[in-house]
XYZ file of C-alpha atoms in Angstrom:
762
model
C -51.291 79.630 -1.141
C -54.624 79.296 -2.946
C -57.581 77.312 -1.614
C -57.082 74.721 -4.382
C -53.455 74.220 -3.318
C -54.578 73.672 0.273
C -57.102 71.025 -0.781
C -54.549 69.391 -3.085
C -51.977 69.090 -0.275
C -54.623 67.687 2.060
C -55.727 65.194 -0.606
C -52.163 64.007 -1.282
C -51.303 63.630 2.412
C -54.370 61.530 3.181
C -54.148 59.548 -0.070
C -50.548 58.542 0.697
C -51.717 57.144 4.047
C -54.499 55.170 2.353
C -52.109 53.945 -0.362
C -49.608 52.681 2.220
C -52.442 51.009 4.101
C -53.539 49.143 0.951
C -50.004 47.914 0.164
C -49.346 46.814 3.753
C -52.580 44.839 3.996
C -52.225 43.313 0.514
C -48.937 41.777 1.657
C -50.669 40.475 4.788
C -53.481 39.057 2.654
C -51.013 37.283 0.384
C -49.805 35.198 3.342
C -53.304 33.951 4.157
C -56.927 35.016 4.459
C -57.376 37.866 6.924
C -60.791 39.509 7.358
C -59.307 42.591 9.023
C -56.849 43.092 6.160
C -59.649 42.725 3.586
C -61.776 45.318 5.405
C -58.830 47.725 5.667
C -58.017 47.384 1.955
C -61.655 47.874 0.967
C -62.049 50.911 3.223
C -58.831 52.562 1.993
C -59.641 51.889 -1.690
C -63.170 53.195 -1.229
C -61.890 56.334 0.477
C -59.335 56.884 -2.295
C -62.056 56.526 -4.909
C -64.385 58.974 -3.197
C -61.683 61.560 -2.552
C -60.308 61.402 -6.109
C -63.817 61.719 -7.527
C -64.563 64.771 -5.389
C -61.280 66.384 -6.499
C -61.920 65.650 -10.180
C -59.057 63.162 -10.684
C -61.052 60.894 -12.987
C -58.249 58.525 -14.009
C -57.485 57.633 -10.395
C -61.176 57.354 -9.559
C -61.726 54.889 -12.438
C -58.813 52.701 -11.351
C -59.908 52.698 -7.696
C -63.452 51.847 -8.752
C -62.239 48.789 -10.663
C -60.102 47.752 -7.693
C -63.099 48.102 -5.407
C -65.185 45.802 -7.632
C -62.564 43.058 -7.303
C -62.177 43.684 -3.572
C -65.945 43.322 -3.190
C -65.687 39.815 -4.697
C -62.925 38.944 -2.226
C -64.876 40.398 0.668
C -68.020 38.447 -0.204
C -66.048 35.223 -0.603
C -66.788 34.942 -4.349
C -63.117 35.281 -5.293
C -60.171 33.547 -3.686
C -56.845 35.319 -3.196
C -53.929 34.074 -5.267
C -50.557 35.375 -6.415
C -51.856 36.629 -9.785
C -54.575 38.676 -8.090
C -52.126 40.207 -5.601
C -49.719 41.010 -8.471
C -52.430 42.926 -10.344
C -53.589 44.805 -7.234
C -50.007 45.731 -6.316
C -49.451 46.936 -9.891
C -52.521 49.141 -9.395
C -51.013 50.586 -6.211
C -47.815 51.360 -8.135
C -49.865 53.288 -10.689
C -51.737 55.115 -7.923
C -48.385 56.103 -6.397
C -47.289 57.541 -9.747
C -50.571 59.437 -10.008
C -50.144 60.871 -6.500
C -46.640 62.070 -7.410
C -48.105 63.758 -10.486
C -50.922 65.362 -8.472
C -48.472 66.562 -5.831
C -46.424 68.301 -8.531
C -49.529 70.063 -9.900
C -50.914 67.512 -12.385
C -54.289 65.781 -12.464
C -53.182 62.147 -13.099
C -54.754 62.191 -16.571
C -51.345 61.615 -18.193
C -51.294 58.086 -16.725
C -53.279 55.556 -18.696
C -54.595 52.833 -16.441
C -56.788 51.176 -19.076
C -54.657 48.018 -19.230
C -54.863 47.526 -15.465
C -58.587 48.284 -15.499
C -59.121 45.668 -18.203
C -57.204 43.087 -16.183
C -59.386 43.819 -13.163
C -62.544 43.616 -15.271
C -61.439 40.257 -16.654
C -61.208 38.957 -13.068
C -64.761 40.185 -12.432
C -66.118 38.711 -15.669
C -64.614 35.318 -14.808
C -66.452 35.321 -11.487
C -69.670 36.538 -13.119
C -69.555 33.632 -15.593
C -69.162 31.194 -12.708
C -71.867 32.813 -10.601
C -74.086 33.104 -13.687
C -73.963 29.354 -14.258
C -74.759 28.742 -10.608
C -77.656 31.190 -10.607
C -79.021 29.600 -13.777
C -79.107 26.238 -12.047
C -80.689 27.809 -8.990
C -83.381 29.505 -11.091
C -84.336 26.186 -12.651
C -84.891 24.771 -9.196
C -86.676 27.786 -7.732
C -88.698 28.828 -10.771
C -91.917 28.948 -8.750
C -90.456 31.143 -5.990
C -90.041 34.704 -7.341
C -88.291 37.157 -5.026
C -90.165 40.124 -3.615
C -87.848 43.105 -3.799
C -87.720 45.779 -1.158
C -86.035 49.166 -1.241
C -83.862 49.851 1.761
C -83.167 53.337 3.039
C -81.134 54.795 5.861
C -81.131 58.075 7.712
C -77.521 59.078 8.410
C -76.288 61.769 10.755
C -72.553 62.409 10.756
C -70.566 64.803 12.890
C -67.247 66.368 11.928
C -64.723 67.134 14.669
C -65.420 70.674 15.862
C -61.676 71.408 15.848
C -61.419 70.612 12.125
C -60.420 73.558 9.973
C -62.164 72.111 6.922
C -65.509 70.783 8.150
C -67.234 71.361 4.808
C -64.521 69.467 2.870
C -64.743 66.493 5.246
C -68.522 66.410 4.823
C -68.184 66.562 1.022
C -65.685 63.663 1.093
C -68.165 61.578 3.103
C -71.019 62.575 0.785
C -68.986 61.582 -2.292
C -68.288 58.161 -0.744
C -71.968 57.619 0.068
C -73.017 58.534 -3.473
C -70.903 55.642 -4.695
C -72.978 53.072 -2.791
C -76.455 54.536 -3.177
C -78.724 57.413 -4.168
C -78.810 60.459 -1.921
C -82.467 61.428 -1.482
C -82.056 64.540 0.619
C -79.195 66.210 2.423
C -79.010 69.013 4.948
C -77.069 71.153 4.366
C -77.125 70.696 0.602
C -73.923 69.928 -1.369
C -74.250 73.341 -3.039
C -74.278 74.976 0.380
C -71.201 72.998 1.475
C -69.320 73.926 -1.701
C -70.011 77.648 -1.320
C -67.185 79.762 0.073
C -69.409 80.971 2.932
C -71.173 77.753 3.891
C -71.060 78.360 7.639
C -71.230 74.591 8.135
C -71.672 73.741 11.813
C -70.200 70.240 11.538
C -73.366 68.086 11.558
C -74.848 66.741 8.311
C -78.142 64.845 8.027
C -79.089 62.884 4.921
C -81.253 60.080 3.546
C -79.830 57.432 1.233
C -81.348 54.633 -0.836
C -78.914 51.709 -0.870
C -78.792 47.933 -0.624
C -75.457 48.057 1.259
C -75.233 46.911 4.864
C -74.631 49.260 7.779
C -70.916 48.419 8.029
C -70.379 49.417 4.397
C -72.345 52.627 4.905
C -70.384 53.439 8.061
C -67.044 52.790 6.317
C -68.080 55.071 3.461
C -69.173 57.881 5.785
C -66.196 57.604 8.144
C -63.541 59.813 6.587
C -60.784 61.693 8.348
C -61.986 63.912 11.251
C -65.532 62.487 11.204
C -66.064 61.678 14.885
C -69.557 60.157 14.894
C -71.826 58.398 12.384
C -75.404 57.496 13.369
C -77.381 55.211 11.027
C -81.121 54.585 11.382
C -82.544 51.988 8.941
C -85.916 52.351 7.166
C -87.885 50.106 4.796
C -89.852 51.901 2.117
C -92.933 50.052 0.855
C -93.363 49.582 -2.877
C -96.192 52.107 -3.053
C -93.587 54.881 -2.893
C -93.516 56.375 -6.364
C -90.329 58.424 -6.299
C -87.072 58.049 -4.441
C -87.356 61.582 -3.127
C -90.605 61.033 -1.196
C -88.880 60.369 2.120
C -89.554 62.534 5.134
C -87.848 63.121 8.405
C -89.361 61.022 11.148
C -89.708 64.011 13.460
C -91.579 66.064 10.855
C -94.002 63.257 10.032
C -94.793 62.483 13.629
C -95.354 66.076 14.643
C -96.929 67.452 11.461
C -95.544 70.869 12.418
C -93.675 73.349 10.214
C -94.269 71.244 7.088
C -95.157 73.204 3.984
C -96.096 72.403 0.421
C -94.979 75.082 -2.019
C -96.123 75.152 -5.640
C -94.022 77.452 -7.809
C -95.179 78.365 -11.307
C -92.583 79.725 -13.719
C -93.733 81.967 -16.583
C -94.137 80.080 -19.877
C -92.450 82.967 -21.648
C -89.217 82.462 -19.713
C -86.333 81.017 -21.724
C -84.626 79.834 -18.539
C -87.454 78.139 -16.726
C -85.329 75.383 -15.168
C -82.732 77.921 -14.013
C -85.414 80.111 -12.389
C -86.802 77.025 -10.630
C -83.310 76.068 -9.438
C -82.816 79.538 -7.951
C -86.130 79.257 -6.115
C -85.186 75.761 -4.929
C -81.859 77.022 -3.585
C -83.461 79.985 -1.823
C -85.885 77.644 -0.075
C -83.072 75.253 0.879
C -81.283 78.137 2.604
C -84.139 78.690 5.078
C -85.526 75.172 5.421
C -84.993 71.442 5.059
C -86.252 70.262 1.663
C -87.773 66.807 2.017
C -88.847 66.235 -1.577
C -89.430 68.063 -4.827
C -91.054 67.383 -8.172
C -89.120 67.552 -10.449
C -86.022 66.664 -8.392
C -83.043 68.955 -7.977
C -80.993 66.609 -10.168
C -83.561 66.750 -12.995
C -83.599 70.525 -12.869
C -79.811 70.647 -12.831
C -79.620 68.262 -15.806
C -81.777 70.652 -17.844
C -84.551 68.188 -18.723
C -88.013 69.067 -20.044
C -89.239 71.320 -17.247
C -93.036 71.677 -17.314
C -92.993 75.065 -15.591
C -94.281 73.917 -12.191
C -92.044 73.038 -9.246
C -93.593 71.422 -6.175
C -91.516 71.442 -3.004
C -92.261 69.900 0.387
C -90.058 71.205 3.179
C -89.789 71.745 6.874
C -88.993 75.274 8.043
C -89.450 77.541 11.028
C -89.294 80.654 8.843
C -93.063 80.910 8.298
C -95.275 81.067 5.189
C -94.447 84.694 4.398
C -90.700 84.152 4.395
C -91.089 81.040 2.262
C -93.237 82.951 -0.240
C -90.631 85.707 -0.491
C -87.787 83.199 -0.876
C -89.513 81.378 -3.731
C -90.471 84.563 -5.569
C -88.212 86.114 -8.148
C -87.648 86.951 -11.800
C -89.987 85.010 -14.160
C -91.794 83.440 -11.177
C -95.474 83.822 -12.103
C -97.098 82.428 -8.974
C -96.129 80.999 -5.564
C -98.603 79.022 -3.462
C -97.597 78.184 0.127
C -99.847 75.909 2.180
C -99.413 73.635 5.225
C -98.553 70.099 4.208
C -101.217 67.542 5.144
C -99.998 63.961 5.623
C -103.307 62.452 4.510
C -102.422 63.478 0.949
C -99.639 60.942 1.066
C -101.302 57.941 2.636
C -99.603 55.634 0.164
C -96.184 56.636 1.450
C -95.426 54.420 4.395
C -92.185 54.428 6.322
C -91.346 51.647 8.731
C -88.528 52.621 11.039
C -86.279 49.800 12.242
C -87.714 47.233 14.635
C -90.179 49.720 16.072
C -92.194 49.885 12.847
C -95.906 48.975 13.157
C -98.082 47.444 10.490
C -100.801 49.673 9.096
C -103.504 48.183 6.878
C -104.251 51.338 4.921
C -100.685 52.691 5.083
C -101.838 55.969 6.600
C -99.499 57.962 8.769
C -100.985 59.960 11.641
C -104.578 59.511 10.452
C -107.078 62.118 11.744
C -108.828 59.512 13.923
C -105.674 59.016 15.954
C -104.332 61.625 18.281
C -100.567 61.641 18.128
C -98.952 60.980 21.474
C -96.614 63.557 22.820
C -93.083 62.466 22.548
C -91.108 63.180 25.701
C -88.487 65.807 25.140
C -84.982 64.481 24.930
C -82.442 65.892 27.320
C -79.949 67.793 25.177
C -76.505 66.293 25.118
C -73.910 68.357 26.859
C -71.341 69.249 24.281
C -67.942 68.105 25.345
C -65.193 70.610 24.720
C -62.545 69.068 22.493
C -58.996 70.230 22.241
C -56.767 69.976 19.210
C -54.453 67.006 19.729
C -52.548 67.018 16.434
C -51.814 69.578 13.751
C -50.087 69.365 10.384
C -47.030 71.587 10.035
C -45.056 72.027 6.837
C -41.441 70.878 7.081
C -39.936 74.191 6.012
C -41.585 75.887 9.005
C -39.897 73.445 11.372
C -36.594 74.138 9.633
C -37.099 77.875 10.076
C -37.903 77.398 13.755
C -34.813 75.226 14.193
C -32.634 77.894 12.586
C -34.050 80.514 14.950
C -33.381 78.286 17.965
C -29.822 77.736 16.757
C -29.376 81.506 16.461
C -30.644 81.852 20.031
C -28.067 79.312 21.234
C -25.265 81.180 19.454
C -26.443 84.573 20.749
C -26.696 83.157 24.282
C -23.084 82.025 24.082
C -22.076 85.478 22.931
C -23.911 87.106 25.849
C -22.139 84.814 28.320
C -18.790 85.972 26.915
C -19.835 89.594 27.429
C -21.043 88.873 30.974
C -17.607 87.457 31.848
C -15.973 90.689 30.686
C -18.171 92.926 32.861
C -18.396 90.494 35.831
C -22.045 91.439 36.519
C -23.831 89.190 39.027
C -27.325 90.372 38.002
C -26.541 89.736 34.349
C -25.165 86.283 35.161
C -28.378 85.324 36.987
C -30.576 86.576 34.151
C -28.433 84.791 31.573
C -28.661 81.540 33.506
C -32.458 81.737 33.412
C -32.428 82.570 29.689
C -29.939 79.757 29.024
C -32.198 77.213 30.733
C -35.197 78.362 28.688
C -33.201 78.294 25.446
C -31.885 74.831 26.302
C -35.424 73.563 26.979
C -36.640 75.134 23.732
C -33.755 73.545 21.864
C -34.530 70.087 23.281
C -38.220 70.541 22.486
C -37.440 71.450 18.873
C -35.169 68.443 18.532
C -37.963 66.180 19.790
C -40.475 67.740 17.381
C -38.135 67.009 14.474
C -37.865 63.360 15.462
C -39.581 60.947 13.059
C -40.149 57.199 13.652
C -38.237 54.828 11.396
C -41.572 53.344 10.347
C -41.734 56.198 7.816
C -39.140 54.366 5.724
C -39.469 50.819 7.107
C -43.042 50.444 5.848
C -42.060 50.302 2.175
C -39.503 47.490 2.605
C -41.895 44.478 2.831
C -43.003 45.229 -0.722
C -39.374 45.450 -1.872
C -38.529 42.076 -0.310
C -41.559 40.463 -1.950
C -40.788 41.827 -5.425
C -37.087 40.875 -5.339
C -37.874 37.404 -3.963
C -40.408 36.738 -6.743
C -37.957 38.085 -9.352
C -35.228 35.713 -8.116
C -37.513 32.730 -7.495
C -36.817 32.698 -3.746
C -38.906 32.284 -0.615
C -38.241 34.947 2.010
C -39.813 35.776 5.371
C -39.219 39.413 6.284
C -39.582 40.726 9.848
C -39.232 44.234 11.283
C -38.787 45.369 14.887
C -38.062 48.737 16.457
C -39.827 50.766 13.744
C -40.975 53.155 16.488
C -37.347 54.232 17.122
C -36.998 57.914 16.258
C -34.356 59.815 14.299
C -34.013 63.421 13.287
C -35.695 64.282 9.993
C -32.363 65.216 8.409
C -31.044 61.706 9.151
C -34.248 59.959 8.027
C -34.135 61.786 4.684
C -30.729 60.333 3.845
C -31.319 56.846 5.216
C -33.994 55.454 2.894
C -31.864 54.691 -0.174
C -28.930 53.039 1.689
C -31.296 50.747 3.600
C -33.199 49.940 0.423
C -29.980 48.840 -1.278
C -28.895 46.696 1.681
C -32.278 44.937 1.769
C -32.224 44.240 -1.968
C -28.691 42.856 -1.554
C -29.759 40.628 1.349
C -32.415 38.962 -0.810
C -30.545 39.006 -4.123
C -27.018 38.078 -2.925
C -27.615 36.625 0.543
C -30.641 34.322 0.478
C -30.196 31.142 -1.568
C -32.778 29.490 -3.812
C -35.095 26.970 -2.087
C -33.387 23.913 -3.609
C -29.945 25.171 -2.515
C -31.178 25.803 1.022
C -32.723 22.356 1.284
C -29.505 20.815 0.027
C -27.592 22.712 2.750
C -29.985 21.411 5.412
C -31.853 24.706 5.853
C -35.515 25.655 5.685
C -36.541 26.373 2.086
C -37.752 29.810 3.191
C -34.994 32.268 4.103
C -35.330 34.986 6.726
C -34.348 38.641 6.585
C -34.708 40.606 9.831
C -34.558 44.399 10.096
C -34.316 45.801 13.616
C -33.554 49.121 15.288
C -32.850 50.279 18.838
C -31.118 52.997 20.861
C -27.712 52.336 22.352
C -25.389 54.767 24.192
C -27.039 57.836 22.708
C -26.928 56.484 19.141
C -29.448 54.621 16.995
C -28.421 51.149 15.839
C -30.052 49.631 12.744
C -29.262 46.002 12.005
C -30.061 43.935 8.930
C -29.553 40.211 9.365
C -30.113 37.304 6.965
C -29.615 33.558 7.228
C -28.340 33.187 3.681
C -25.076 31.924 2.256
C -22.912 34.562 3.896
C -19.915 36.321 2.347
C -17.072 34.261 0.974
C -13.703 35.991 1.550
C -12.144 33.855 -1.200
C -14.616 35.077 -3.830
C -14.152 38.696 -2.738
C -10.375 38.389 -2.800
C -10.311 36.801 -6.255
C -12.580 39.581 -7.584
C -10.348 42.226 -5.963
C -7.230 40.727 -7.584
C -9.068 40.472 -10.915
C -10.018 44.174 -10.752
C -6.483 45.186 -9.735
C -7.518 46.442 -6.304
C -4.763 44.442 -4.641
C -1.657 42.622 -5.853
C -1.719 38.826 -5.663
C 1.489 38.728 -3.611
C 0.006 41.122 -1.025
C -3.300 39.259 -0.692
C -1.892 36.688 1.754
C -1.238 39.425 4.333
C -4.829 40.750 4.388
C -7.113 40.058 7.352
C -10.711 38.887 6.927
C -12.006 42.377 7.819
C -9.737 44.021 5.243
C -10.957 41.602 2.561
C -14.625 42.323 3.371
C -13.873 46.055 3.144
C -13.355 45.579 -0.620
C -17.161 45.319 -0.861
C -17.339 49.044 -0.127
C -15.000 50.086 -2.936
C -16.422 51.845 -6.001
C -17.283 49.545 -8.891
C -16.919 46.351 -6.879
C -19.515 43.573 -7.322
C -19.442 39.813 -6.814
C -22.333 39.209 -9.246
C -21.310 37.160 -12.288
C -23.933 38.677 -14.577
C -25.696 42.030 -14.801
C -29.405 42.063 -13.963
C -31.883 44.838 -13.242
C -31.089 44.347 -9.530
C -27.329 43.769 -9.289
C -24.032 43.387 -11.095
C -23.374 46.966 -12.172
C -20.903 47.750 -9.382
C -22.993 50.645 -8.104
C -23.818 49.592 -4.591
C -22.145 49.325 -1.227
C -19.693 52.157 -1.904
C -22.692 54.474 -2.323
C -24.221 53.019 0.857
C -21.005 53.651 2.806
C -20.697 57.233 1.535
C -24.332 57.958 2.379
C -24.010 56.581 5.925
C -20.768 58.484 6.519
C -22.387 61.693 5.274
C -24.911 61.167 8.087
C -21.972 60.928 10.545
C -22.623 57.229 10.955
C -20.687 54.012 10.521
C -21.429 50.674 8.867
C -20.000 47.320 9.992
C -20.284 43.865 8.435
C -20.162 40.484 10.141
C -20.536 37.334 8.068
C -20.103 33.609 8.393
C -19.974 31.627 5.204
C -22.988 29.349 4.894
C -24.838 30.934 7.842
C -25.572 34.501 6.833
C -24.511 38.123 7.179
C -25.244 41.032 9.490
C -24.940 44.692 8.480
C -24.939 47.093 11.430
C -25.477 50.831 11.016
C -24.691 53.158 13.926
C -26.147 56.643 13.521
C -26.365 59.771 15.666
C -29.986 60.679 16.498
C -29.405 64.141 15.026
C -26.821 66.011 12.994
C -27.872 69.480 14.121
C -26.200 69.522 17.571
C -23.071 67.618 18.574
C -20.456 67.548 21.336
C -17.025 68.784 20.221
C -13.594 69.437 21.656
C -12.378 72.963 20.924
C -8.637 73.190 20.101
C -6.244 75.704 18.561
C -3.730 74.881 15.824
C -1.264 77.549 14.716
C -3.391 80.120 16.554
C -6.583 79.132 14.720
C -9.508 77.416 16.378
C -11.163 74.197 15.185
C -13.618 71.654 16.599
C -13.144 67.878 16.752
C -16.274 65.695 17.315
C -16.072 64.095 20.763
C -17.352 60.791 19.350
C -14.035 60.402 17.479
C -11.723 61.474 20.316
C -9.923 58.676 22.204
C -7.734 60.796 24.495
C -5.578 63.891 24.821
C -1.910 63.222 25.655
C 1.563 64.718 25.764
C 4.263 63.207 23.589
C 8.035 63.310 23.356
C 8.721 65.077 20.062
C 12.156 63.412 19.890
C 10.361 60.071 19.460
C 8.735 61.171 16.181
C 9.991 59.170 13.177
C 9.387 59.592 9.467
C 7.748 56.804 7.468
C 7.725 57.661 3.788
C 6.207 61.111 3.382
C 4.411 61.122 6.716
C 5.401 61.180 10.377
C 4.522 58.662 13.084
C 5.124 58.161 16.780
C 5.106 55.090 19.056
C 2.217 55.449 21.495
C 0.989 52.906 24.079
C 2.321 49.970 22.103
C 1.051 51.244 18.736
C 2.520 53.369 15.948
C 0.228 56.309 15.207
C 0.395 58.444 12.098
C 0.570 62.204 12.738
C -1.682 64.607 10.786
C -0.320 68.152 11.068
C -3.124 69.823 9.065
C -0.637 72.471 7.961
C -2.451 73.011 4.658
C -5.707 73.756 6.433
C -4.219 76.057 9.100
C -1.287 77.546 7.136
C 1.242 76.013 9.448
C 1.661 73.250 11.997
C 1.685 73.040 15.759
C 5.075 72.725 17.425
C 3.668 71.790 20.837
C 3.772 68.428 22.558
C -0.015 68.018 22.938
C -1.812 65.603 20.623
C -5.459 64.595 20.278
C -5.768 60.877 19.505
C -8.739 60.138 17.223
C -10.146 56.907 15.849
C -12.404 55.778 13.008
C -13.381 52.117 12.434
C -10.490 50.817 14.532
C -7.814 52.993 12.857
C -6.119 55.590 15.057
C -4.050 58.674 14.355
C -3.146 61.843 16.235
C -3.369 65.575 15.581
C -0.823 67.952 17.241
C -2.508 71.007 18.794
C -1.329 74.115 20.642
C -4.173 74.429 23.172
C -7.161 72.341 24.219
C -9.869 74.846 25.180
C -12.391 72.296 26.403
C -15.539 70.418 25.478
C -18.868 71.987 24.542
C -22.138 71.369 22.697
C -22.375 73.247 19.416
C -24.858 73.781 16.612
C -23.617 72.435 13.280
C -24.154 74.687 10.286
C -23.694 73.155 6.808
C -21.153 74.647 4.448
C -22.581 77.247 2.099
C -23.400 76.192 -1.452
C -21.184 79.049 -2.592
C -18.168 77.572 -0.785
C -18.945 74.008 -1.825
C -17.448 70.913 -0.221
C -14.136 71.106 1.619
C -12.214 67.903 2.285
C -11.672 67.311 5.986
C -14.432 69.740 7.060
C -17.988 68.521 7.733
C -19.468 71.868 8.722
C -18.952 74.974 10.802
C -20.130 76.304 14.129
C -20.270 79.760 15.686
C -19.329 79.893 19.394
C -20.063 82.745 21.792
C -17.297 85.067 20.544
C -18.781 85.096 17.033
C -15.892 83.294 15.271
C -16.647 80.818 12.492
C -15.038 77.535 13.570
C -14.594 74.568 11.188
C -15.624 71.104 12.428
C -13.182 68.400 11.349
C -14.510 65.441 9.376
C -12.566 62.609 11.015
C -14.012 59.968 8.665
C -12.373 61.510 5.609
C -9.040 62.133 7.359
C -8.272 58.570 8.427
């Protein structure tokens, strides 16, 4: 992986977090003014802008900049928050999400034109400017005799990057890019060029001076990027006698007067690359000292302006005059003059530091008549050793580790089989120790793969809002239990089914405000999404207080579509009628919209949940609402099974589906149509022989009774070997899907054993 790919992945990961933060807080802001939400949105947008600018993603940077201008109006109280404003800002976040997808796939976001959104944001700003312009005009007429006296504000910033960070220089550059957006960087140590070099050797502490009219909170927010652990800001006020923005000096250097040098570099007039030669000398000096100011500035030299041939640099360095002379010398350098810097040459440059600043009539700093007092030495801070608390690991590495752990479990089972053959006590003891370690490792890996449901829950508030606005409804959406964890493999397949259920709850379940008021309800409907653990499974419940499900409407639609004969409909239970909702192509919507009515819906949800080895149940009361309950295993990688043999071949039945193992009287078996059944404990159970799968059927009197969603059946088996925990391996892509088989496992003897898919059998 190249260095650019590493930075790109880091940029995308952090930008997704900032994007989600903006969306979440915009929805909070829509419900009422919230200072914390405004600050969070502003900080995230500002960070996105700075990061995209530093990575060269200009289109995203432009859009974020326009968003930030509007957010500044909100933050300052000049612009109120309304639905139209939130709509535009959310549309901007949608475009940013598209850009991030493009960047993640290798693009640069330039293919997305955000000009229309930018213009809409600018129109919001111009409206406020017109209003504020009229107000300021009136104010100026009143205060015409009171001109303002402008002051230039400056700050000295020291930021520290976490010493455990693997990309200290990148973090510092991100912070520097953010600070450039709110002011002019006067000097920086180390320099940006040094940070960008492949061998920067950056220690983690950056010191810089900035000219800005922003307050300290804004500066701190700009400097505080990921892994920046400390930001120290010392304010200064620069008097108007200062001629250039670069004539700012470190307070320690000015007070001590030590190790300050003035270097005058003369470049040969015959040189065709005078500015380049001066830049090289500038960079060489920056490598061995702290450049305080230069004339012309580094930026002017870099821009290739009219260079006069003389570069004057003031810097602080411990290297000595000789080393500075050698560093500044080079090709086309005609003369280098190094001399100690005397503060009296700059008596017009006055710096007042914070509240401790003292007035000086002549503006002199450290005048010869005054003997500078010795500043007591500061006790050096003891550096606290920090340990890495979190690391980013790519998903495919976790998958590889999980596969290796599964192989260890299988190999351990095989070794136990061998130990039984040789009856070795020493080997048994060693295997027991290894088995415990492998079991602990397996549990640890399972916990590492666990992901909180908040990963998918966090995008649903936006979905509810958009669907509610589309349908002209008022909906209050609540979420609980988002911290509940599921295996990554389950989380990956859960997002789309939940998304569809939530859209259905708002679109089909919640009524319009006038209908709710007529029914004696609150005009605003509620949709509640909750999750919790129960008996080793994870339960996710979606509940609404809408109109509920009408069995009569479902039944009439089912008869209309030919799913059931009219004469048979009277014999159906309420649960059987509701089950029609999960049939392919079934929809109760009268007209097709961009949200519903196409008949592609709950059947896909049911199939997706069942593929995750879960179940979905529906409870509904007409006029009061509906509840969809999903019950899911925490992981699909390891399950408990019952090992049995049928016609001499072994298979595994998931314990979760097994009701009991019993003996039957084969003489009691009766034939119903093409299948067989047997009376059992007051019920008639269908018998599945599985003769096609195992090339023959069992003639024994042992059956395993299984159940799915209240329906029972039994499978005749020859032998029940027992219960054990196994690792589930998916079927190979070469083999493809096999009806009745959900996967395979490999026990200790090395056989490949199919795991029955009970859901598809019943």
